[in-house]
XYZ file of C-alpha atoms in Angstrom:
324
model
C -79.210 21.711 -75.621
C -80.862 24.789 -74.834
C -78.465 27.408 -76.472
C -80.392 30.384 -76.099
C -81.882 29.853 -72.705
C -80.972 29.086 -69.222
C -78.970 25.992 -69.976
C -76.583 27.655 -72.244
C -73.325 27.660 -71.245
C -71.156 30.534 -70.201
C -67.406 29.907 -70.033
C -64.473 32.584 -69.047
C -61.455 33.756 -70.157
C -59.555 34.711 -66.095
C -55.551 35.529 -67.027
C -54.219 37.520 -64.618
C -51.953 40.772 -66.032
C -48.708 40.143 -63.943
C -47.206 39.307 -67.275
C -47.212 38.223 -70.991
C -49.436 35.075 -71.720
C -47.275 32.013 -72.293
C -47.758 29.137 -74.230
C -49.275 26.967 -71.592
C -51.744 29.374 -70.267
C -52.631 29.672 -74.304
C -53.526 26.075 -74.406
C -56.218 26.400 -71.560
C -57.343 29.573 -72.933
C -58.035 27.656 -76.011
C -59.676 24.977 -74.752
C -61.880 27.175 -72.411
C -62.428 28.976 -75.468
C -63.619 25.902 -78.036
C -65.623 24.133 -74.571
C -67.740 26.359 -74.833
C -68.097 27.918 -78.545
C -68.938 24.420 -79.310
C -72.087 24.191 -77.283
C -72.863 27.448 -78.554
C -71.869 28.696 -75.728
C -70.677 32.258 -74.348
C -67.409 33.862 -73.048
C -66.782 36.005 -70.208
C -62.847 38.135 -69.891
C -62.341 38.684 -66.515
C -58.823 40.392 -65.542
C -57.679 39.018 -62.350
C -55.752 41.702 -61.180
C -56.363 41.615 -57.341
C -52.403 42.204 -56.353
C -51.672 45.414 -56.893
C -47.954 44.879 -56.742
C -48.042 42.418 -59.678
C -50.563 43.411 -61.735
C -51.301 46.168 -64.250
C -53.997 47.948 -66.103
C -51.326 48.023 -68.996
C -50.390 44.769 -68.542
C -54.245 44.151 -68.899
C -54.428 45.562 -71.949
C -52.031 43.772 -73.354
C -53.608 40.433 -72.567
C -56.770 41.958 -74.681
C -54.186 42.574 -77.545
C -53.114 38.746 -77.103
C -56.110 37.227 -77.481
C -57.130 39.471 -80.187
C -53.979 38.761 -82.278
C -54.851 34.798 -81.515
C -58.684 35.078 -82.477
C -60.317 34.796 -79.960
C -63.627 36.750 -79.210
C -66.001 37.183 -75.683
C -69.456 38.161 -75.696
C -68.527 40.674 -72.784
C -66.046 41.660 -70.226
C -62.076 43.386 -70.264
C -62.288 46.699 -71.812
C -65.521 46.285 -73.604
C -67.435 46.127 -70.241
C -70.396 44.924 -69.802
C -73.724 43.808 -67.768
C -72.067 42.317 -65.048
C -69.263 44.635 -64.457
C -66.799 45.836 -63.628
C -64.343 43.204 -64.941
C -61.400 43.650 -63.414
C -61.245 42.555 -60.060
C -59.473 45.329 -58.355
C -62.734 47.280 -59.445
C -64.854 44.268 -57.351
C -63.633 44.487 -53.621
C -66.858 45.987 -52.288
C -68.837 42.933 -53.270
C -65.673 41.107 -51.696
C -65.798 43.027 -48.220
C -69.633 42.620 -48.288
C -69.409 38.513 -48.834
C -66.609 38.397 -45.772
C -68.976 39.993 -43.578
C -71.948 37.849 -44.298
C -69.258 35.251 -43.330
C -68.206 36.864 -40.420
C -72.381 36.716 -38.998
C -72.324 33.294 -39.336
C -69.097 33.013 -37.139
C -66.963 31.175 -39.627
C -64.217 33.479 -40.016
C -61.202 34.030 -37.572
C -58.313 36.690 -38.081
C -55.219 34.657 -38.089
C -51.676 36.075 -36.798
C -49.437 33.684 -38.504
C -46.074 34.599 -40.367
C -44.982 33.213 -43.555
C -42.400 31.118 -41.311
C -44.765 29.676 -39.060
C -47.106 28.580 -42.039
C -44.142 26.974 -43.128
C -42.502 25.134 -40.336
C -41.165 22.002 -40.884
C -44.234 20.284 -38.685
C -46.837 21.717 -40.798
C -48.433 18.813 -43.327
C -48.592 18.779 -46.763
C -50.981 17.291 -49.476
C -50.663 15.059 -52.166
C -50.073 17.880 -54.095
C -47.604 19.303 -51.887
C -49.210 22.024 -50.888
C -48.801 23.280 -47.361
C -52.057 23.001 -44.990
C -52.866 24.815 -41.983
C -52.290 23.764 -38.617
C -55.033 25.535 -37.164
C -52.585 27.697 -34.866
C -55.013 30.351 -34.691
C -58.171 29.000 -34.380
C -58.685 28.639 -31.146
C -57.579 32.451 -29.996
C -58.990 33.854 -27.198
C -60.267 37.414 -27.382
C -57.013 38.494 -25.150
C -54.640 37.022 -27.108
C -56.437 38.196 -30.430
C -56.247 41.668 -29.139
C -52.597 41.202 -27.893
C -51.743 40.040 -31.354
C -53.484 42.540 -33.031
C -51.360 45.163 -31.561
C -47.691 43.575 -32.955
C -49.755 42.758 -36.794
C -52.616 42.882 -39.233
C -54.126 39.278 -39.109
C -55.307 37.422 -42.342
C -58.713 36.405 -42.058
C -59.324 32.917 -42.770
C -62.428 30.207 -42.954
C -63.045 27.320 -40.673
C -63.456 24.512 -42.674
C -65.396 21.261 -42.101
C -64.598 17.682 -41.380
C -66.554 16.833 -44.521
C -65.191 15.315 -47.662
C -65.924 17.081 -50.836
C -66.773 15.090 -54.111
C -67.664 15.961 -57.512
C -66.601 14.745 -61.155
C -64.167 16.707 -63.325
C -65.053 17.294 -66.544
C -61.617 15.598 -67.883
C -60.121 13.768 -64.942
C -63.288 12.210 -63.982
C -63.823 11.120 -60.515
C -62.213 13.826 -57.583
C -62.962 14.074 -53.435
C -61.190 15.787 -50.763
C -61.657 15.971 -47.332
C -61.631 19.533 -46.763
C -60.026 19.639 -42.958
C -57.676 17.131 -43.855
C -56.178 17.585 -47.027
C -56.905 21.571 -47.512
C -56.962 22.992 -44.001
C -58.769 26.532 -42.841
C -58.618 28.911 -45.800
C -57.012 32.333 -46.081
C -60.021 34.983 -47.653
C -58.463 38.430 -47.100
C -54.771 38.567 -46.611
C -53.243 40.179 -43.922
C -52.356 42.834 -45.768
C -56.117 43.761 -47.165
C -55.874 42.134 -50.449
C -58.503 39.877 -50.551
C -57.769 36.302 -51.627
C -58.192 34.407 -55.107
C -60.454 31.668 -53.743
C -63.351 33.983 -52.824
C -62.886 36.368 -55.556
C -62.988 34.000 -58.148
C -66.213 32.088 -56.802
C -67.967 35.366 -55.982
C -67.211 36.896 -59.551
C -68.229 33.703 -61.371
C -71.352 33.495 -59.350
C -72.042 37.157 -60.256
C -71.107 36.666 -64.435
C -73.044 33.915 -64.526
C -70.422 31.330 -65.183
C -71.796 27.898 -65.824
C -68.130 26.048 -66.951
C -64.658 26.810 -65.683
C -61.812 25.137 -67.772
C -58.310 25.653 -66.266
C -55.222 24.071 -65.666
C -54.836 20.655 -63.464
C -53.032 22.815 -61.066
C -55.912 24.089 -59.526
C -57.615 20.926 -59.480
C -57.036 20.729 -56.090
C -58.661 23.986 -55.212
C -62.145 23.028 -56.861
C -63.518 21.373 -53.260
C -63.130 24.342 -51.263
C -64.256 26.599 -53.955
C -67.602 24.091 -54.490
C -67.738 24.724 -50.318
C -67.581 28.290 -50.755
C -70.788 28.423 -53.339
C -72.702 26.422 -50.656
C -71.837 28.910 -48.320
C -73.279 32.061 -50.882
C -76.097 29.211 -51.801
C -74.998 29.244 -55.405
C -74.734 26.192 -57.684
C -70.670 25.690 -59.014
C -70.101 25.626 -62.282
C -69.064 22.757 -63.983
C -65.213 22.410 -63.867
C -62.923 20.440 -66.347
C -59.167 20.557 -65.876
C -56.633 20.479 -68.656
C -53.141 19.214 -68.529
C -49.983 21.105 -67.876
C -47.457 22.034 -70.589
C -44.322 21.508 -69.327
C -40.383 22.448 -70.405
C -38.303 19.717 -71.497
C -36.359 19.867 -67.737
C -39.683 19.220 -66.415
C -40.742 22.767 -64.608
C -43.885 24.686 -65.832
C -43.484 27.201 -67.895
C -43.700 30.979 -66.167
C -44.591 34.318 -66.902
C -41.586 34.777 -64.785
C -39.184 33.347 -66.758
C -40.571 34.725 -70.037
C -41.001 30.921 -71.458
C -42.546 31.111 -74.611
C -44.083 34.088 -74.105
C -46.471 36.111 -76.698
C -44.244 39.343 -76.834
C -41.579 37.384 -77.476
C -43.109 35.279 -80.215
C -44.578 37.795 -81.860
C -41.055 39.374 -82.088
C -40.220 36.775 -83.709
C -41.812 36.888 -86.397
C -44.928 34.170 -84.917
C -48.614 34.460 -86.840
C -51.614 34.158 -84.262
C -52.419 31.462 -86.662
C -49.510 29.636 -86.267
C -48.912 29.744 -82.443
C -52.919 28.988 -82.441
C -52.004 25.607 -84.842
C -49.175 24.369 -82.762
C -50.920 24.733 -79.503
C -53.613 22.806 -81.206
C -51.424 20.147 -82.220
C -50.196 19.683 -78.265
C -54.055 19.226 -77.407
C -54.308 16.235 -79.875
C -56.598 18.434 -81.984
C -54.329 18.942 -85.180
C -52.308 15.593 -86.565
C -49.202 17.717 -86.964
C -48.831 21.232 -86.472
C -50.259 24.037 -88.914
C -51.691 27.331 -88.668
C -55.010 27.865 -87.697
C -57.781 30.102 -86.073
C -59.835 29.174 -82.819
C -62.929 28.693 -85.133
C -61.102 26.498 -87.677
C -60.861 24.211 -85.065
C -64.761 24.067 -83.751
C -65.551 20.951 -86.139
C -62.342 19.121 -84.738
C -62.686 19.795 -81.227
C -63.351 16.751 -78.781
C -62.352 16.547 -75.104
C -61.333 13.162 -75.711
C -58.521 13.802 -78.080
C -57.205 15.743 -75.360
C -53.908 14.275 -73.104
C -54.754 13.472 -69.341
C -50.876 13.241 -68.757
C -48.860 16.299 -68.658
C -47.405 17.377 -71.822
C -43.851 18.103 -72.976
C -42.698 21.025 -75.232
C -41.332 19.821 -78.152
C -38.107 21.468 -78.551
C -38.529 22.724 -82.059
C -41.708 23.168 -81.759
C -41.941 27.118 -81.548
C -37.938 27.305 -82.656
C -38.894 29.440 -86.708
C -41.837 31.404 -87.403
C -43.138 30.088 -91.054
C-alpha cells in the first residue's frame, strides 16, 4: 500500500457532543481508530454538532478530553483545526445550503409539509430494520397546494429517490443491497425547521476531509445506500464503509448517552484508567484474551478485523463494576 500517497487511507473520528461518550460508541471509536493506524493510515475529528438544541461547544470539548485521556491521536480536526476546516459542523452549513441548491437545479428536491404524526401513521411501512419509510404524501404537490401549505408551516425539504437498488460490500458484514424507493423511501435533507439533516452533512463533510474509510456502528448500516446515492449525486467516490457490532446491556437495549450507561464522566469518577477502559473494550472486540489495560497503540500488532464479533455483543456485568 501506498501510505504516503493517494491511496492512503483517511479514517474519522464523528461523535456528536449531545453527551458523554459511552462505552459502545468507545468500541467503534477504537476500531475506527486501529482500521486505519494500521494501514498507516490518518484520522480526521469531526464534531457533529448540527442540532443546536442538543449539542454543545462544551460538550465538544469534552469529547476532545475523552479521547485524549483514552489515547487516541488525529492528524487534524476538533480544536486543533485544520486544512479542511472548520470541523464542527454547525460551522459548515454554507457548504450545506450551497449542495441543496445544486440539488434543487436538477429538480430532485421537494419541500414536504408532513407532521411527525402523519410520518408516523399506522399505514406508513417499515423496513427490516424497522425504520419508518415515506409514503411519498408530498411528492406529488401542486404549486397551489404547496403555497397553501406553506402558509400554515415550514416544509422539510426532502430527495426523490430512485427505483434502483443499491449494492456494495461492507467491510465486516460482507455482502449489502437496498432498493432505495422501497426499503428507504424519499429522504429528509434540511428539516423543517432549517437544521439541515445528518445524511447530507455527513457525505458532504467526508467528501470535503477527504475521507477514504468510515467505520461505525451496524446501526447505520442501513443508511450506507442512500448515502453511496448521495456521492453519485456530488460525483464523488464513497468511502469504504465497515460496520461494527453493537454493545448491548444485559436487558438487551443499546446503551445511551441518555441514560448515562457506562459513560466516561462517570468512569473516570470512578476511579477508571484510560488504559483500563481502553483494555476491556478491547477484550469485547476479541482483540485481548481477557481483559487488561492497554493503549490504542499497544494494540496495533494485535488488531485483525476478523477477531472481531459479527453478532451483537453483551456487557458483561462485572465487566466495568472496580477500577484496578
Amino acid at each position: 500500500m501506498d501510505i504516503e500517497g493517494k491511496n492512503r487511507i483517511t479514517g474519522r473520528f464523528a461523535p456528536s457532543p449531545s453527551g458523554r461518550m459511552h462505552v459502545g460508541n468507545l468500541l467503534s471509536a477504537l476500531l475506527a481508530w486501529l482500521s486505519a493506524r494500521a494501514a498507516g493510515g490518518r484520522m480526521v475529528l469531526r464534531m457533529e454538532d448540527l442540532d443546536p438544541d442538543r449539542t454543545s461547544r462544551a460538550l465538544a470539548d469534552q469529547l476532545e478530553d475523552d479521547l485524549r485521556f483514552l489515547g487516541f491521536d488525529w492528524d487534524e480536526g476538533g480544536s486543533a483545526g485544520g486544512p479542511n476546516g472548520p470541523y464542527y459542523q454547525s460551522g459548515r452549513t454554507g457548504l450545506y445550503a450551497e449542495a441543496l441548491a445544486q440539488l434543487e437545479k436538477k429538480g430532485l428536491l421537494y419541500p414536504c409539509f408532513c407532521t411527525r404524526a402523519q410520518l408516523h401513521a399506522a399505514e406508513a411501512p417499515h423496513n427490516s430494520d424497522g425504520e419508518t419509510i415515506y409514503s411519498g404524501r408530498c411528492r406529488g404537490l401542486t404549486t397551489e397546494q404547496i403555497e397553501a401549505q406553506a402558509r400554515l408551516r415550514a416544509p422539510a425539504v426532502r430527495l426523490r429517490l430512485p427505483d434502483e437498488t443499491v449494492r456494495f460490500v461492507d467491510g465486516h458484514y460482507g455482502p449489502v443491497e437496498q432498493n432505495l424507493a422501497r426499503e428507504c423511501g424519499d429522504i429528509i435533507l434540511r428539516r423543517s425547521d432549517g437544521v439541515f439533516a445528518y445524511q447530507l452533512a455527513v457525505v458532504l463533510d467526508d467528501i470535503a476531509m477527504g475521507v477514504t474509510q468510515v467505520v461505525r456502528g451496524r446501526d447505520l448500516l442501513s443508511s450506507t445506500p442512500r448515502q453511496m446515492y448521495l456521492y453519485r449525486l456530488f460525483g464523488a467516490r464513497p468511502p469504504q464503509y465497515i460496520h461494527v457490532p453493537l454493545l448491548l446491556a444485559r436487558d438487551g437495549r443499546r446503551l445511551s448517552k441518555r441514560e448515562h450507561d457506562l459513560d466516561l464522566g462517570a468512569l473516570r469518577a470512578r476511579g477508571f484508567s484510560g488504559e483500563e477502559i481502553v483494555g476491556r473494550v478491547a477484550y469485547l472486540a476479541g482483540l485481548l484474551p481477557h481483559p487488561r489495560p492497554a493503549r490504542p497503540r499497544d494494540l496495533l500488532p494485535l488488531f485483525s478485523w476478523e477477531k472481531v464479533p459479527k453478532e451483537n455483543l453483551v456487557l458483561p456485568e462485572d465487566l466495568f463494576r472496580d477500577a484496578q
